[in-house]
Amino acid sequence: MPCISFIVPVYNMERLLPRALRSLWAQTLTDFEAILINDGSKDGSAALCAQAAAEDARFRFIDQPNGGVATARNAGLDAARGEYIFFLDPDDWVEPDAAEVLYHAARNADADCVEFGLYLDSYDENDRLLHTQTSGSTLSGVYRGAPFKEHFDETASSYLVTNKLFRRAFLEQHHLRFPCHQLGEDGLFFVAFYRQNPGCLVVLEKPLYHYTAARRGSLSNSYHPERLEDNFYLSDAVWDTVAAWGLQDSPMHRAKASYCTVRDLMMGVKNLGSSPLSLAEQTAWLHSTLQKPRVHTAVRSTPLHAMQSRNDQVKLLLLKLRLCRAVLLLSGANQRKNT
């Protein structure tokens, strides 16, 4: 059994995939497998995957029709044989000692999950690195018992799966797979994971993963009309978890779930900014959404300082004041500035 299974979904990444592959070949821990899932690419990505598998027995190639990142990751999970699972996106890359550091941390603590820091890399249109910043959890160390319940305020909205190592046996025991959403499938997977009460979480401060900032045209910067009808599926999953734990009356758990609702609302506002809807139509959607009891309560109760950026703090203040048009105009201006 390999120590780690790297699961790499690939879709039209001929330009950036070689960097991810080089970072795997450079790993100081050599007992790993890398499962490359070509998800219906129309460029040369499939050929790069096939070549890697032909040249190195640790690399396995799965070629399938385009089904989205959730389907590709699930195919990787079905094929994985490693003790631990590491999700690597093809436009990102990992430090040479990532597998070694994470595997030893997981084995030494007998952990179900290891969370670690990120490098957030921003590039220009010619793939020149503009700047890098680090991101990590406020927690650090080994947490046993019911870490996700006890530290819910710190862990519940850490939705990324690419900054975590997962014990494969735990995923299989609870039949955990990615739901087929275009956005937020990683968050839904992570919420489903911690809902099963993993018994040991390790949090490392060290950044080991280079995360490429979203570009224009990426899924997160595109219009998703389905969100107009179902915008809160991710925060609803968080609320459902709190209810399943019987902690609906816990102030800390309610506050964190409300924050997750506000984050979903911010995503809905961002989605409107990419839509063909008129400002009047956008305003009507936002006004109607703010009337929903859970959303109304979350906006009212979430403090401004809970939001991570100054811009989101301003938008939350405007939402508290029910200044819907101002929120939409501000969000649209920021999106135009960032494209």
Short mmCIF file of C-alpha atoms in Angstrom, two decimals:
data_model
loop_
_atom_site.label_atom_id
_atom_site.label_comp_id
_atom_site.label_asym_id
_atom_site.label_seq_id
_atom_site.Cartn_x
_atom_site.Cartn_y
_atom_site.Cartn_z
CA MET A 1 0.00 0.00 0.00
CA PRO A 2 1.48 3.40 -0.95
CA CYS A 3 1.79 5.95 1.83
CA ILE A 4 -0.14 8.62 -0.08
CA SER A 5 -2.42 8.72 -3.11
CA PHE A 6 -2.22 12.04 -4.94
CA ILE A 7 -5.49 12.57 -6.83
CA VAL A 8 -5.10 15.02 -9.72
CA PRO A 9 -8.17 15.93 -11.83
CA VAL A 10 -7.10 17.35 -15.20
CA TYR A 11 -9.13 19.40 -17.65
CA ASN A 12 -7.45 21.45 -20.41
CA MET A 13 -4.29 22.04 -18.34
CA GLU A 14 -1.59 21.35 -20.93
CA ARG A 15 0.16 24.61 -20.09
CA LEU A 16 0.31 24.23 -16.29
CA LEU A 17 0.15 20.48 -15.67
CA PRO A 18 3.91 19.91 -16.20
CA ARG A 19 4.66 22.10 -13.16
CA ALA A 20 2.36 19.98 -10.97
CA LEU A 21 3.94 16.77 -12.28
CA ARG A 22 7.47 18.06 -11.65
CA SER A 23 6.53 18.84 -8.06
CA LEU A 24 5.41 15.22 -7.60
CA TRP A 25 8.58 13.80 -9.13
CA ALA A 26 10.56 16.00 -6.72
CA GLN A 27 8.94 14.53 -3.57
CA THR A 28 11.41 13.42 -0.91
CA LEU A 29 8.98 10.67 0.12
CA THR A 30 8.98 8.37 -2.88
CA ASP A 31 6.39 5.79 -1.73
CA PHE A 32 3.33 7.40 -3.27
CA GLU A 33 0.99 6.94 -6.20
CA ALA A 34 -0.34 9.74 -8.39
CA ILE A 35 -3.70 9.16 -10.05
CA LEU A 36 -4.16 11.46 -13.04
CA ILE A 37 -7.79 11.70 -14.17
CA ASN A 38 -8.17 13.33 -17.56
CA ASP A 39 -11.68 14.79 -17.56
CA GLY A 40 -12.40 15.07 -21.28
CA SER A 41 -9.62 17.54 -22.07
CA LYS A 42 -9.52 18.91 -25.60
CA ASP A 43 -5.87 20.00 -25.48
CA GLY A 44 -2.72 17.94 -24.91
CA SER A 45 -3.42 17.15 -21.25
CA ALA A 46 -4.32 13.49 -21.88
CA ALA A 47 -1.04 12.93 -23.71
CA LEU A 48 0.91 14.42 -20.79
CA CYS A 49 -0.93 12.13 -18.35
CA ALA A 50 -0.32 9.07 -20.51
CA GLN A 51 3.36 9.93 -20.87
CA ALA A 52 3.80 10.34 -17.10
CA ALA A 53 2.16 6.95 -16.49
CA ALA A 54 4.34 5.30 -19.14
CA GLU A 55 7.56 6.70 -17.68
CA ASP A 56 6.87 6.15 -13.96
CA ALA A 57 4.99 3.17 -12.51
CA ARG A 58 3.81 5.31 -9.57
CA PHE A 59 1.65 7.35 -11.96
CA ARG A 60 -1.70 5.96 -13.08
CA PHE A 61 -3.80 7.40 -15.89
CA ILE A 62 -7.60 7.42 -16.02
CA ASP A 63 -9.21 8.85 -19.17
CA GLN A 64 -12.91 9.69 -18.99
CA PRO A 65 -15.48 11.98 -20.65
CA ASN A 66 -15.91 15.43 -19.16
CA GLY A 67 -17.99 15.17 -15.99
CA GLY A 68 -16.54 17.93 -13.83
CA VAL A 69 -14.06 18.04 -10.98
CA ALA A 70 -16.33 16.15 -8.56
CA THR A 71 -16.67 13.19 -10.94
CA ALA A 72 -12.94 13.18 -11.62
CA ARG A 73 -12.00 13.25 -7.94
CA ASN A 74 -14.49 10.47 -7.22
CA ALA A 75 -12.90 8.33 -9.93
CA GLY A 76 -9.56 8.94 -8.23
CA LEU A 77 -10.97 7.96 -4.84
CA ASP A 78 -12.41 4.76 -6.31
CA ALA A 79 -9.00 3.85 -7.75
CA ALA A 80 -6.83 4.95 -4.81
CA ARG A 81 -4.81 2.42 -2.81
CA GLY A 82 -2.82 4.74 -0.53
CA GLU A 83 -3.11 5.01 3.22
CA TYR A 84 -3.81 8.75 2.92
CA ILE A 85 -5.40 10.91 0.22
CA PHE A 86 -3.96 14.20 -1.06
CA PHE A 87 -5.99 16.27 -3.56
CA LEU A 88 -3.78 18.24 -5.96
CA ASP A 89 -5.27 20.56 -8.57
CA PRO A 90 -3.37 20.60 -11.88
CA ASP A 91 -2.73 24.36 -11.89
CA ASP A 92 -1.17 24.16 -8.41
CA TRP A 93 1.96 22.46 -7.07
CA VAL A 94 3.46 21.18 -3.83
CA GLU A 95 6.70 21.68 -1.95
CA PRO A 96 9.25 18.83 -2.29
CA ASP A 97 8.85 17.71 1.33
CA ALA A 98 5.03 17.92 1.38
CA ALA A 99 4.33 14.19 1.26
CA GLU A 100 7.06 13.35 3.77
CA VAL A 101 6.04 15.99 6.32
CA LEU A 102 2.34 15.20 6.06
CA TYR A 103 2.65 11.43 6.14
CA HIS A 104 4.86 11.42 9.23
CA ALA A 105 2.59 13.94 10.98
CA ALA A 106 -0.43 11.76 10.21
CA ARG A 107 1.19 8.48 11.25
CA ASN A 108 2.75 9.89 14.43
CA ALA A 109 -0.63 11.18 15.63
CA ASP A 110 -2.77 8.43 14.07
CA ALA A 111 -4.73 11.28 12.50
CA ASP A 112 -7.85 11.18 10.34
CA CYS A 113 -6.98 14.58 8.85
CA VAL A 114 -3.93 16.84 8.63
CA GLU A 115 -4.48 20.47 7.71
CA PHE A 116 -1.55 22.61 6.57
CA GLY A 117 -0.67 26.06 5.31
CA LEU A 118 -0.87 27.44 1.78
CA TYR A 119 1.13 29.73 -0.43
CA LEU A 120 -1.32 31.94 -2.34
CA ASP A 121 0.43 32.68 -5.65
CA SER A 122 -0.78 35.42 -8.01
CA TYR A 123 0.36 35.43 -11.64
CA ASP A 124 -0.04 37.78 -14.60
CA GLU A 125 -1.44 36.72 -17.97
CA ASN A 126 2.02 35.48 -19.00
CA ASP A 127 2.34 33.20 -15.96
CA ARG A 128 4.88 35.46 -14.29
CA LEU A 129 4.66 35.33 -10.50
CA LEU A 130 3.46 38.69 -9.19
CA HIS A 131 3.40 38.02 -5.45
CA THR A 132 2.95 35.30 -2.85
CA GLN A 133 1.33 35.38 0.55
CA THR A 134 0.79 32.64 3.08
CA SER A 135 -2.46 31.44 4.57
CA GLY A 136 -3.06 29.09 7.46
CA SER A 137 -5.26 28.19 10.39
CA THR A 138 -5.22 29.97 13.74
CA LEU A 139 -4.97 26.50 15.28
CA SER A 140 -1.72 24.54 15.55
CA GLY A 141 -1.00 21.13 17.02
CA VAL A 142 -2.78 17.83 17.61
CA TYR A 143 -6.48 17.81 18.58
CA ARG A 144 -8.19 14.63 19.78
CA GLY A 145 -11.65 13.61 20.91
CA ALA A 146 -14.17 15.64 18.92
CA PRO A 147 -11.94 18.34 17.40
CA PHE A 148 -14.40 19.55 14.79
CA LYS A 149 -17.19 19.95 17.34
CA GLU A 150 -14.95 21.58 19.94
CA HIS A 151 -13.20 23.91 17.48
CA PHE A 152 -16.15 24.41 15.15
CA ASP A 153 -15.61 28.16 14.99
CA GLU A 154 -12.08 27.59 13.63
CA THR A 155 -12.66 24.60 11.35
CA ALA A 156 -16.22 24.63 9.97
CA SER A 157 -15.65 26.96 7.00
CA SER A 158 -12.17 25.77 6.02
CA TYR A 159 -13.75 24.36 2.87
CA LEU A 160 -10.68 23.68 0.71
CA VAL A 161 -9.65 20.04 0.38
CA THR A 162 -6.30 20.78 -1.26
CA ASN A 163 -4.78 21.94 2.05
CA LYS A 164 -5.69 18.71 3.86
CA LEU A 165 -4.53 15.11 3.99
CA PHE A 166 -7.31 12.56 4.63
CA ARG A 167 -7.10 9.02 5.97
CA ARG A 168 -8.53 6.90 3.15
CA ALA A 169 -9.97 4.24 5.48
CA PHE A 170 -12.12 6.92 7.17
CA LEU A 171 -13.43 8.13 3.81
CA GLU A 172 -14.29 4.60 2.77
CA GLN A 173 -15.86 3.70 6.12
CA HIS A 174 -18.32 6.58 5.73
CA HIS A 175 -18.71 6.30 1.93
CA LEU A 176 -17.60 9.88 1.40
CA ARG A 177 -17.55 11.19 -2.15
CA PHE A 178 -17.91 14.59 -3.85
CA PRO A 179 -21.44 15.72 -4.79
CA CYS A 180 -21.81 16.92 -8.36
CA HIS A 181 -22.03 20.68 -7.87
CA GLN A 182 -20.15 23.06 -10.15
CA LEU A 183 -19.21 25.22 -7.18
CA GLY A 184 -18.66 24.29 -3.56
CA GLU A 185 -18.28 20.54 -4.08
CA ASP A 186 -15.08 20.61 -2.01
CA GLY A 187 -16.86 22.41 0.82
CA LEU A 188 -19.73 19.92 0.78
CA PHE A 189 -17.23 17.04 0.88
CA PHE A 190 -15.40 18.57 3.84
CA VAL A 191 -18.60 19.26 5.78
CA ALA A 192 -19.73 15.65 5.16
CA PHE A 193 -16.29 14.52 6.40
CA TYR A 194 -16.32 16.39 9.71
CA ARG A 195 -19.99 15.57 10.30
CA GLN A 196 -18.76 11.98 10.88
CA ASN A 197 -16.73 13.14 13.91
CA PRO A 198 -13.11 12.35 12.98
CA GLY A 199 -11.25 11.59 16.20
CA CYS A 200 -7.91 13.26 15.52
CA LEU A 201 -7.01 16.44 13.64
CA VAL A 202 -3.44 17.67 13.16
CA VAL A 203 -2.90 21.29 12.12
CA LEU A 204 0.51 22.32 10.79
CA GLU A 205 1.53 25.94 10.39
CA LYS A 206 4.01 25.11 7.64
CA PRO A 207 2.82 26.04 4.11
CA LEU A 208 3.29 23.10 1.76
CA TYR A 209 0.91 23.80 -1.14
CA HIS A 210 1.08 26.50 -3.82
CA TYR A 211 -2.47 27.58 -4.62
CA THR A 212 -2.91 29.56 -7.84
CA ALA A 213 -5.28 32.51 -7.46
CA ALA A 214 -8.49 32.26 -9.53
CA ARG A 215 -8.28 33.73 -13.00
CA ARG A 216 -10.83 35.42 -15.23
CA GLY A 217 -13.04 32.75 -16.81
CA SER A 218 -12.58 30.28 -13.95
CA LEU A 219 -15.64 28.57 -12.48
CA SER A 220 -15.57 30.80 -9.41
CA ASN A 221 -15.66 33.92 -11.62
CA SER A 222 -18.41 32.69 -13.97
CA TYR A 223 -22.18 33.10 -13.84
CA HIS A 224 -24.12 30.18 -12.37
CA PRO A 225 -27.88 30.62 -12.96
CA GLU A 226 -28.68 27.61 -10.76
CA ARG A 227 -27.54 29.63 -7.72
CA LEU A 228 -30.53 31.94 -8.15
CA GLU A 229 -32.74 29.06 -6.96
CA ASP A 230 -30.31 27.25 -4.66
CA ASN A 231 -27.71 29.60 -3.23
CA PHE A 232 -27.34 28.26 0.32
CA TYR A 233 -26.67 24.55 -0.14
CA LEU A 234 -23.24 24.79 1.47
CA SER A 235 -24.28 26.69 4.59
CA ASP A 236 -27.41 24.52 4.78
CA ALA A 237 -25.08 21.51 5.07
CA VAL A 238 -23.29 23.27 7.94
CA TRP A 239 -26.60 23.96 9.70
CA ASP A 240 -27.68 20.35 9.14
CA THR A 241 -24.45 19.17 10.77
CA VAL A 242 -25.04 21.36 13.82
CA ALA A 243 -28.56 19.91 14.06
CA ALA A 244 -27.29 16.34 13.68
CA TRP A 245 -24.93 16.97 16.59
CA GLY A 246 -27.78 18.37 18.70
CA LEU A 247 -25.95 21.68 19.13
CA GLN A 248 -28.57 24.07 17.72
CA ASP A 249 -28.62 25.94 21.04
CA SER A 250 -24.85 26.39 21.26
CA PRO A 251 -24.04 30.11 20.70
CA MET A 252 -20.65 29.30 19.17
CA HIS A 253 -22.06 26.79 16.69
CA ARG A 254 -24.97 29.05 15.73
CA ALA A 255 -22.64 32.01 15.23
CA LYS A 256 -20.34 30.02 12.94
CA ALA A 257 -23.22 28.58 10.93
CA SER A 258 -24.63 32.10 10.53
CA TYR A 259 -21.24 33.28 9.28
CA CYS A 260 -21.33 30.46 6.69
CA THR A 261 -24.77 31.69 5.60
CA VAL A 262 -23.37 35.20 5.11
CA ARG A 263 -20.48 33.76 3.07
CA ASP A 264 -23.00 32.03 0.81
CA LEU A 265 -24.88 35.30 0.48
CA MET A 266 -21.66 37.04 -0.58
CA MET A 267 -21.16 34.33 -3.22
CA GLY A 268 -24.71 34.98 -4.43
CA VAL A 269 -23.97 38.70 -4.75
CA LYS A 270 -20.78 37.91 -6.66
CA ASN A 271 -22.73 35.60 -8.95
CA LEU A 272 -25.21 38.39 -9.71
CA GLY A 273 -22.29 40.60 -10.77
CA SER A 274 -21.40 38.08 -13.49
CA SER A 275 -25.01 37.63 -14.63
CA PRO A 276 -26.89 39.17 -17.59
CA LEU A 277 -29.65 40.31 -15.22
CA SER A 278 -30.51 43.99 -15.02
CA LEU A 279 -29.74 45.92 -11.85
CA ALA A 280 -33.47 45.94 -11.07
CA GLU A 281 -33.63 42.14 -11.40
CA GLN A 282 -30.51 41.70 -9.27
CA THR A 283 -31.93 44.02 -6.62
CA ALA A 284 -35.19 42.08 -6.55
CA TRP A 285 -33.33 38.79 -6.01
CA LEU A 286 -31.20 40.22 -3.20
CA HIS A 287 -34.16 41.92 -1.51
CA SER A 288 -36.17 38.68 -1.63
CA THR A 289 -33.25 36.63 -0.34
CA LEU A 290 -32.78 38.94 2.64
CA GLN A 291 -36.38 38.20 3.67
CA LYS A 292 -35.57 34.54 4.31
CA PRO A 293 -35.54 34.01 8.09
CA ARG A 294 -32.17 32.27 8.27
CA VAL A 295 -30.51 34.84 5.99
CA HIS A 296 -32.14 37.75 7.83
CA THR A 297 -30.90 36.45 11.18
CA ALA A 298 -27.40 35.70 9.87
CA VAL A 299 -26.94 39.19 8.40
CA ARG A 300 -28.23 40.83 11.57
CA SER A 301 -26.16 38.73 13.99
CA THR A 302 -22.82 38.37 12.18
CA PRO A 303 -20.36 41.08 13.30
CA LEU A 304 -18.50 43.06 10.67
CA HIS A 305 -15.10 41.95 11.99
CA ALA A 306 -15.99 38.31 11.23
CA MET A 307 -15.54 39.01 7.50
CA GLN A 308 -12.02 38.43 6.24
CA SER A 309 -11.69 41.40 3.89
CA ARG A 310 -12.43 45.09 4.28
CA ASN A 311 -14.58 44.93 1.15
CA ASP A 312 -16.79 42.19 2.61
CA GLN A 313 -17.09 44.15 5.84
CA VAL A 314 -18.42 47.13 3.89
CA LYS A 315 -20.84 44.92 1.95
CA LEU A 316 -22.09 43.32 5.15
CA LEU A 317 -22.71 46.77 6.66
CA LEU A 318 -24.71 47.75 3.57
CA LEU A 319 -26.67 44.50 3.84
CA LYS A 320 -27.46 45.22 7.47
CA LEU A 321 -28.82 48.58 6.33
CA ARG A 322 -30.77 46.85 3.51
CA LEU A 323 -29.01 49.00 0.89
CA CYS A 324 -29.28 46.34 -1.80
CA ARG A 325 -28.46 48.48 -4.83
CA ALA A 326 -25.37 49.87 -3.11
CA VAL A 327 -24.14 46.33 -2.37
CA LEU A 328 -24.63 45.29 -5.99
CA LEU A 329 -22.99 48.40 -7.41
CA LEU A 330 -19.99 47.98 -5.11
CA SER A 331 -19.64 44.29 -5.96
CA GLY A 332 -19.92 44.97 -9.69
CA ALA A 333 -17.30 47.72 -9.50
CA ASN A 334 -14.88 45.40 -7.70
CA GLN A 335 -15.39 42.60 -10.23
CA ARG A 336 -14.73 44.96 -13.15
CA LYS A 337 -11.56 46.17 -11.41
CA ASN A 338 -10.30 42.59 -10.96
CA THR A 339 -10.87 41.45 -14.58
#
